[in-house]
Short mmCIF file of C-alpha atoms in Angstrom, two decimals:
data_model
loop_
_atom_site.label_atom_id
_atom_site.label_comp_id
_atom_site.label_asym_id
_atom_site.label_seq_id
_atom_site.Cartn_x
_atom_site.Cartn_y
_atom_site.Cartn_z
CA MET A 12 162.47 0.43 125.10
CA ASN A 13 165.29 -0.76 127.36
CA ILE A 14 168.63 -1.06 125.56
CA VAL A 15 170.37 -4.05 127.13
CA PHE A 16 173.23 -4.44 124.64
CA LEU A 17 174.94 -1.89 122.41
CA ASN A 18 178.14 -2.12 120.39
CA THR A 19 179.81 0.15 117.88
CA LEU A 20 181.47 -1.23 114.75
CA GLU A 21 183.92 0.39 112.33
CA ARG A 22 184.78 -0.29 108.70
CA GLY A 23 187.51 1.23 106.56
CA THR A 24 186.70 2.48 103.05
CA ASP A 25 188.66 2.88 99.84
CA LYS A 26 189.21 6.52 100.78
CA GLN A 27 190.70 5.41 104.09
CA GLU A 28 187.81 7.02 105.96
CA ALA A 29 186.16 4.97 108.69
CA CYS A 30 182.44 4.20 108.55
CA ASN A 31 180.75 3.61 111.88
CA ALA A 32 177.62 1.65 112.78
CA GLN A 33 175.85 0.40 115.88
CA VAL A 34 174.06 -2.83 116.67
CA SER A 35 171.73 -2.98 119.65
CA ILE A 36 169.48 -5.41 121.50
CA GLY A 37 166.45 -3.97 123.25
CA GLU A 38 163.67 -5.35 125.42
CA GLU A 39 160.25 -4.01 126.29
CA GLN A 40 157.63 -6.01 128.19
CA GLY A 41 159.15 -9.30 127.10
CA VAL A 42 159.52 -8.37 123.42
CA TRP A 43 163.09 -8.48 122.07
CA SER A 44 164.33 -6.38 119.17
CA VAL A 45 167.62 -6.09 117.29
CA HIS A 46 168.51 -2.93 115.36
CA TRP A 47 171.35 -2.02 113.04
CA GLN A 48 172.12 1.63 112.29
CA ASP A 49 174.80 3.27 110.19
CA THR A 50 175.95 6.23 112.27
CA ASP A 51 178.04 7.96 109.64
CA ALA A 52 176.81 11.56 109.67
CA ALA A 53 176.83 11.72 105.88
CA THR A 54 174.27 8.95 105.43
CA GLU A 55 171.73 9.67 108.22
CA GLU A 56 170.07 6.31 107.60
CA GLU A 57 167.20 5.11 109.78
CA PRO A 58 167.79 2.08 112.02
CA VAL A 59 167.19 -1.27 110.31
CA LEU A 60 165.10 -3.72 112.30
CA TRP A 61 166.76 -7.15 112.19
CA TYR A 62 164.40 -8.86 114.59
CA GLN A 63 161.37 -8.26 116.79
CA GLY A 64 159.62 -10.97 118.81
CA ILE A 65 159.45 -12.86 122.09
CA SER A 66 161.85 -15.72 121.31
CA TRP A 67 165.29 -15.39 122.88
CA ASP A 68 166.78 -18.12 120.69
CA GLU A 69 165.47 -16.59 117.46
CA MET A 70 166.65 -13.15 118.51
CA LEU A 71 170.15 -14.37 119.31
CA HIS A 72 170.33 -16.35 116.05
CA VAL A 73 169.39 -13.28 114.00
CA PHE A 74 171.81 -11.12 116.00
CA ARG A 75 174.72 -13.50 115.39
CA GLN A 76 173.90 -14.08 111.74
CA GLY A 77 173.55 -10.37 111.06
CA LEU A 78 176.85 -9.59 112.72
CA ARG A 79 178.62 -12.30 110.73
CA GLU A 80 177.35 -10.78 107.48
CA LYS A 81 178.44 -7.29 108.51
CA MET A 82 181.87 -8.59 109.53
CA LYS A 83 182.21 -10.17 106.08
CA ASP A 84 181.62 -6.67 104.72
CA GLY A 85 184.58 -5.42 106.72
CA TYR A 86 182.97 -4.19 109.93
CA ARG A 87 184.82 -4.89 113.17
CA PRO A 88 183.38 -4.42 116.70
CA LEU A 89 185.16 -1.84 118.83
CA VAL A 90 184.27 -4.02 121.84
CA GLN A 91 184.78 -7.78 121.55
CA THR A 92 181.50 -9.70 121.27
CA GLU A 93 180.41 -13.31 121.60
CA VAL A 94 180.59 -13.95 117.85
CA GLU A 95 184.38 -13.73 117.86
CA LEU A 96 184.76 -17.08 119.63
CA SER A 97 188.33 -17.80 120.71
CA GLN A 98 190.07 -15.07 118.66
CA GLY A 99 192.62 -13.38 120.89
CA MET A 100 192.50 -16.14 123.51
CA SER A 101 195.90 -17.02 124.95
CA ASN A 102 197.27 -20.57 124.57
CA LYS A 103 196.92 -21.12 128.31
CA ALA A 104 193.29 -19.99 128.33
CA ARG A 105 192.47 -22.04 125.22
CA THR A 106 194.06 -25.15 126.75
CA SER A 107 192.10 -24.63 129.97
CA GLN A 108 188.89 -24.38 127.96
CA MET A 109 189.75 -27.54 126.08
CA LEU A 110 190.26 -29.40 129.35
CA SER A 111 186.87 -28.22 130.56
CA TYR A 112 185.23 -29.20 127.27
CA TYR A 113 186.83 -32.66 127.33
CA CYS A 114 185.52 -33.25 130.85
CA GLU A 115 181.99 -32.32 129.88
CA GLU A 116 182.19 -34.77 126.99
CA HIS A 117 183.61 -37.58 129.18
CA PRO A 118 182.02 -37.13 132.62
CA ASN A 119 182.64 -39.26 135.68
CA GLU A 120 179.42 -38.62 137.59
CA GLU A 121 180.16 -40.97 140.49
CA VAL A 122 183.40 -39.24 141.47
CA PHE A 123 181.95 -35.83 140.66
CA GLU A 124 179.06 -36.36 143.08
CA ALA A 125 181.46 -37.64 145.74
CA LEU A 126 183.53 -34.47 145.35
CA ARG A 127 180.41 -32.32 145.57
CA THR A 128 179.39 -34.08 148.78
CA TRP A 129 182.84 -33.46 150.25
CA ARG A 130 182.72 -29.79 149.20
CA ARG A 131 179.27 -29.28 150.72
CA GLU A 132 180.26 -30.83 154.06
CA GLN A 133 183.57 -28.95 154.16
CA ALA A 134 181.88 -25.66 153.35
CA VAL A 135 179.50 -26.15 156.28
CA LYS A 136 182.46 -26.80 158.60
CA GLU A 137 184.24 -23.66 157.42
CA LYS A 138 181.05 -21.59 157.13
CA LYS A 139 181.92 -20.67 153.54
CA ALA A 140 180.07 -20.74 150.25
CA PRO A 141 180.86 -24.06 148.47
CA TYR A 142 182.14 -22.36 145.32
CA ILE A 143 184.91 -20.69 147.34
CA LEU A 144 186.42 -24.11 148.01
CA ALA A 145 186.14 -25.20 144.38
CA THR A 146 183.84 -24.46 141.46
CA ASN A 147 181.82 -27.14 139.68
CA ARG A 148 184.16 -26.71 136.71
CA VAL A 149 187.21 -27.56 138.83
CA LEU A 150 185.48 -30.51 140.49
CA ARG A 151 184.44 -31.78 137.06
CA MET A 152 188.05 -31.77 135.87
CA ILE A 153 189.27 -33.47 139.03
CA SER A 154 186.62 -36.17 138.66
CA VAL A 155 187.62 -36.93 135.06
CA PHE A 156 191.42 -36.67 135.21
CA LEU A 157 191.64 -38.27 138.70
CA PRO A 158 194.92 -36.86 140.09
CA GLN A 159 196.75 -39.32 142.34
CA THR A 160 199.28 -36.93 143.91
CA LYS A 161 199.37 -33.34 145.09
CA GLU A 162 201.64 -32.48 142.14
CA GLU A 163 199.06 -33.82 139.69
CA LEU A 164 196.26 -31.98 141.49
CA LEU A 165 198.17 -28.74 140.96
CA GLN A 166 197.95 -29.30 137.19
CA ILE A 167 194.18 -28.82 137.34
CA PRO A 168 193.43 -25.24 136.18
CA GLY A 169 191.93 -23.22 139.01
CA PHE A 170 193.39 -25.30 141.84
CA GLY A 171 196.46 -23.57 143.23
CA GLU A 172 199.06 -24.15 145.93
CA GLN A 173 197.02 -22.66 148.76
CA LYS A 174 193.97 -24.85 148.20
CA ALA A 175 196.11 -27.91 147.50
CA ALA A 176 197.88 -27.46 150.84
CA ILE A 177 194.54 -27.48 152.66
CA TYR A 178 192.39 -29.89 150.68
CA ALA A 179 194.71 -32.21 148.71
CA GLN A 180 194.53 -35.06 151.21
CA ASP A 181 190.71 -35.08 151.30
CA ILE A 182 190.39 -34.88 147.53
CA LEU A 183 192.99 -37.56 146.81
CA GLN A 184 191.17 -39.95 149.15
CA ILE A 185 188.25 -39.69 146.72
CA THR A 186 190.19 -39.83 143.44
CA MET A 187 192.85 -42.45 144.19
CA PRO A 188 190.52 -45.49 144.48
CA ALA A 189 188.95 -44.74 141.07
CA VAL A 190 190.25 -46.41 137.91
CA ARG A 191 192.15 -43.89 135.80
CA MET A 192 192.28 -44.15 132.01
CA HIS A 193 194.69 -41.28 131.29
CA GLU A 194 197.98 -40.05 132.68
CA PHE A 195 199.46 -36.70 133.62
CA PRO A 196 200.60 -34.27 132.27
CA LEU A 197 197.41 -33.34 130.45
CA ASP A 198 198.92 -32.00 127.23
CA TRP A 199 197.47 -35.01 125.35
CA VAL A 200 193.98 -33.50 125.60
CA VAL A 201 194.69 -30.87 122.94
CA SER A 202 195.46 -33.56 120.37
CA VAL A 203 192.25 -35.56 120.94
CA VAL A 204 189.70 -32.75 121.05
CA ASP A 205 187.48 -32.35 117.99
CA LEU A 206 188.15 -28.72 117.07
CA VAL A 207 184.86 -28.20 115.24
CA LYS A 208 182.84 -29.45 118.20
CA PHE A 209 185.06 -27.49 120.57
CA GLU A 210 184.37 -24.25 118.68
CA GLY A 211 180.66 -25.00 118.86
CA TRP A 212 180.94 -25.57 122.59
CA LEU A 213 182.84 -22.30 123.00
CA LEU A 214 180.09 -20.47 121.15
CA ALA A 215 177.45 -22.04 123.40
CA GLN A 216 179.42 -20.91 126.46
CA LYS A 217 179.62 -17.37 125.15
CA GLU A 218 175.94 -17.34 124.27
CA GLN A 219 175.08 -18.47 127.78
CA LYS A 220 177.26 -15.73 129.26
CA LEU A 221 175.67 -13.09 127.04
CA ARG A 222 172.20 -14.34 127.93
CA MET A 223 172.99 -14.12 131.63
CA GLU A 224 174.30 -10.58 131.16
CA LEU A 225 171.20 -9.52 129.24
CA ASP A 226 168.88 -11.20 131.74
CA ARG A 227 170.71 -9.46 134.54
CA GLU A 228 170.31 -6.09 132.85
CA VAL A 229 166.59 -6.66 132.35
CA SER A 230 166.16 -7.74 135.99
CA LYS A 231 168.18 -4.76 137.17
CA ARG A 232 165.91 -2.36 135.31
CA LYS A 233 162.81 -4.03 136.76
CA VAL A 234 164.20 -3.73 140.29
CA LEU A 235 164.98 -0.04 139.79
CA GLU A 236 161.53 0.63 138.34
CA VAL A 237 159.75 -1.02 141.28
CA VAL A 238 161.98 0.65 143.87
CA SER A 239 161.67 4.13 142.35
CA GLY A 240 157.90 3.68 142.40
CA GLY A 241 157.87 3.02 146.14
CA GLY A 242 157.42 -0.75 145.81
CA THR A 243 158.16 -3.37 148.46
CA LEU A 244 159.91 -6.73 148.44
CA ALA A 245 156.52 -8.32 147.80
CA ASP A 246 156.14 -6.14 144.70
CA LEU A 247 159.60 -7.20 143.53
CA GLN A 248 158.65 -10.84 143.99
CA VAL A 249 155.66 -10.37 141.71
CA SER A 250 157.73 -8.53 139.09
CA LEU A 251 160.78 -10.80 139.04
CA ASP A 252 159.50 -14.10 140.47
CA MET A 253 162.54 -14.49 142.75
CA PRO A 254 162.93 -15.56 146.40
CA ARG A 255 163.11 -12.65 148.82
CA ARG A 256 166.67 -13.59 149.79
CA GLU A 257 167.87 -13.23 146.19
CA LEU A 258 166.04 -9.93 145.87
CA LEU A 259 167.81 -8.61 148.94
CA LEU A 260 171.15 -9.52 147.35
CA TRP A 261 170.07 -7.52 144.29
CA VAL A 262 169.13 -4.54 146.46
CA GLU A 263 172.44 -4.63 148.34
CA GLU A 264 174.43 -4.92 145.11
CA LEU A 265 172.60 -2.05 143.43
CA ASP A 266 173.10 0.10 146.50
CA LYS A 267 176.86 -0.55 146.29
CA GLU A 268 176.73 0.50 142.64
CA GLY A 269 175.31 3.85 143.72
CA TYR A 270 171.61 3.41 142.96
CA ASP A 271 169.10 4.88 145.41
CA MET A 272 167.50 2.04 147.36
CA GLU A 273 166.11 4.30 150.08
CA PRO A 274 162.46 4.16 148.82
CA LEU A 275 162.47 0.38 149.32
CA VAL A 276 164.28 0.63 152.65
CA GLU A 277 161.73 3.16 153.87
CA ALA A 278 158.78 1.10 152.65
CA GLU A 279 160.00 -2.08 154.34
CA LEU A 280 161.03 -0.43 157.62
CA ALA A 281 157.72 1.37 158.01
CA SER A 282 156.30 -1.60 159.92
CA ILE A 283 159.31 -1.97 162.26
CA PRO A 284 158.99 -0.19 165.64
CA GLU A 285 161.25 2.84 165.88
CA GLU A 286 162.78 1.68 169.17
CA GLU A 287 163.87 -1.57 167.51
CA GLN A 288 165.53 0.34 164.70
CA ILE A 289 167.33 2.59 167.19
CA LYS A 290 168.67 -0.42 169.11
CA ALA A 291 169.89 -2.04 165.91
CA TRP A 292 171.52 1.21 164.77
CA GLN A 293 173.35 1.50 168.08
CA ALA A 294 174.48 -2.12 167.73
CA PHE A 295 175.93 -1.31 164.29
CA GLU A 296 177.78 1.66 165.79
CA THR A 297 179.27 -0.26 168.71
CA GLY A 298 179.81 -3.73 167.27
CA GLY A 299 180.21 -3.05 163.56
CA ASP A 300 177.91 -3.86 160.65
CA ARG A 301 179.65 -6.88 159.12
CA TYR A 302 177.68 -9.56 160.96
CA LEU A 303 173.96 -9.44 161.68
CA LYS A 304 173.68 -12.31 164.15
CA PRO A 305 175.23 -10.38 167.09
CA VAL A 306 172.90 -7.47 166.32
CA LEU A 307 169.88 -9.75 166.32
CA GLN A 308 170.98 -11.36 169.59
CA ARG A 309 171.25 -7.93 171.17
CA LEU A 310 167.71 -7.15 170.07
CA THR A 311 166.07 -10.42 171.11
CA GLY A 312 168.11 -11.26 174.21
CA GLU A 313 167.40 -14.83 175.21
CA ALA A 314 164.40 -15.16 172.91
CA GLU A 315 164.93 -17.51 169.96
CA LEU A 316 163.29 -16.61 166.66
CA LYS A 317 162.47 -19.32 164.16
CA GLY A 318 161.05 -19.74 160.69
CA LYS A 319 159.45 -16.76 159.00
CA GLU A 320 159.88 -14.60 162.09
CA LEU A 321 163.65 -15.11 161.96
CA ASP A 322 163.78 -14.51 158.19
CA ARG A 323 161.82 -11.27 158.56
CA ALA A 324 164.16 -10.05 161.32
CA TYR A 325 167.22 -10.59 159.14
CA GLU A 326 165.46 -8.90 156.21
CA TRP A 327 164.83 -5.60 157.96
CA LEU A 328 168.27 -5.65 159.58
CA ARG A 329 169.89 -5.99 156.16
CA LEU A 330 167.83 -3.10 154.85
CA LEU A 331 168.62 -0.93 157.88
CA ARG A 332 172.30 -1.76 157.36
CA ILE A 333 172.07 -0.33 153.84
CA ARG A 334 170.89 2.97 155.31
CA PHE A 335 173.51 2.83 158.07
CA ARG A 336 176.37 2.24 155.65
CA ARG A 337 175.20 4.97 153.30
CA GLU A 338 175.01 7.53 156.10
CA LYS A 339 178.42 6.43 157.39
CA LEU A 340 179.94 6.98 153.95
CA SER A 341 178.27 10.37 153.68
CA ALA A 342 179.67 11.38 157.07
CA GLN A 343 183.15 10.25 156.07
CA ALA A 344 182.95 12.18 152.80
CA ALA A 345 181.84 15.32 154.63
CA SER A 346 184.61 15.16 157.23
#
């Protein structure tokens, strides 16, 4: 059983002595389970099974409902969970969430798509990931509130002075021709939002975040199991049903977190000629390991790789870089 979520709760008693309990979510071969256990040493009660089955939605419903009942009995999580909604949220954060909710309820798809097109083209020019320029959430708010000046654009949460200085002119060329129904400042939004629906939306956002966290934990465990067993990228594809590029991102991230990815690196590099690996290693030492394109150019010379051949070359270079960086860190720690 893989425990993918665990939280401790505490409840005061009439004798002013705290009672502790734990709630956990586990997963094993696609079967979810939710357990509740009183951890007070005096009781020594067995865990209570709240749910067991394959349905994510049912599991999460039972989890939330059970926690609500326990919180009515006086239990409070020691770590904040998704069932607490907006409790503890600052006024600024709550207002920002309301703006985002309002925009989802009143979308302007035409302007939104125009902004996405601009972002995609600009990201290609700057060789950056599109989300670095602006997230979908920010573009959604811009498309709905339609700022007409740089000062109004700065009132969009998540769009600061630096980005406004660079991109304001391009963005305003898209928003200014559109017909605007509301004015700035945006403090009027708080008064028109349906609070009941907003709370429901907040809960859905938190559920989605929790689901992503749990899915990530499950995927992480699968990656580690395959790697520790000497598996390859092909084996990971079968286990996780992900593109090889995404799997490599997982491998690099887990390596940074301190997990041993060497079995996978060794398995994948076994088919790469040793002289090629030596040349690449030397290129890392002389030119640095940040960019792979110069390393590949040094290996191939004037030859131009395409398609799967090019993808495969970048794959093994990324894996060799993991080994190179690990050995460099080890050498630095030893010196």
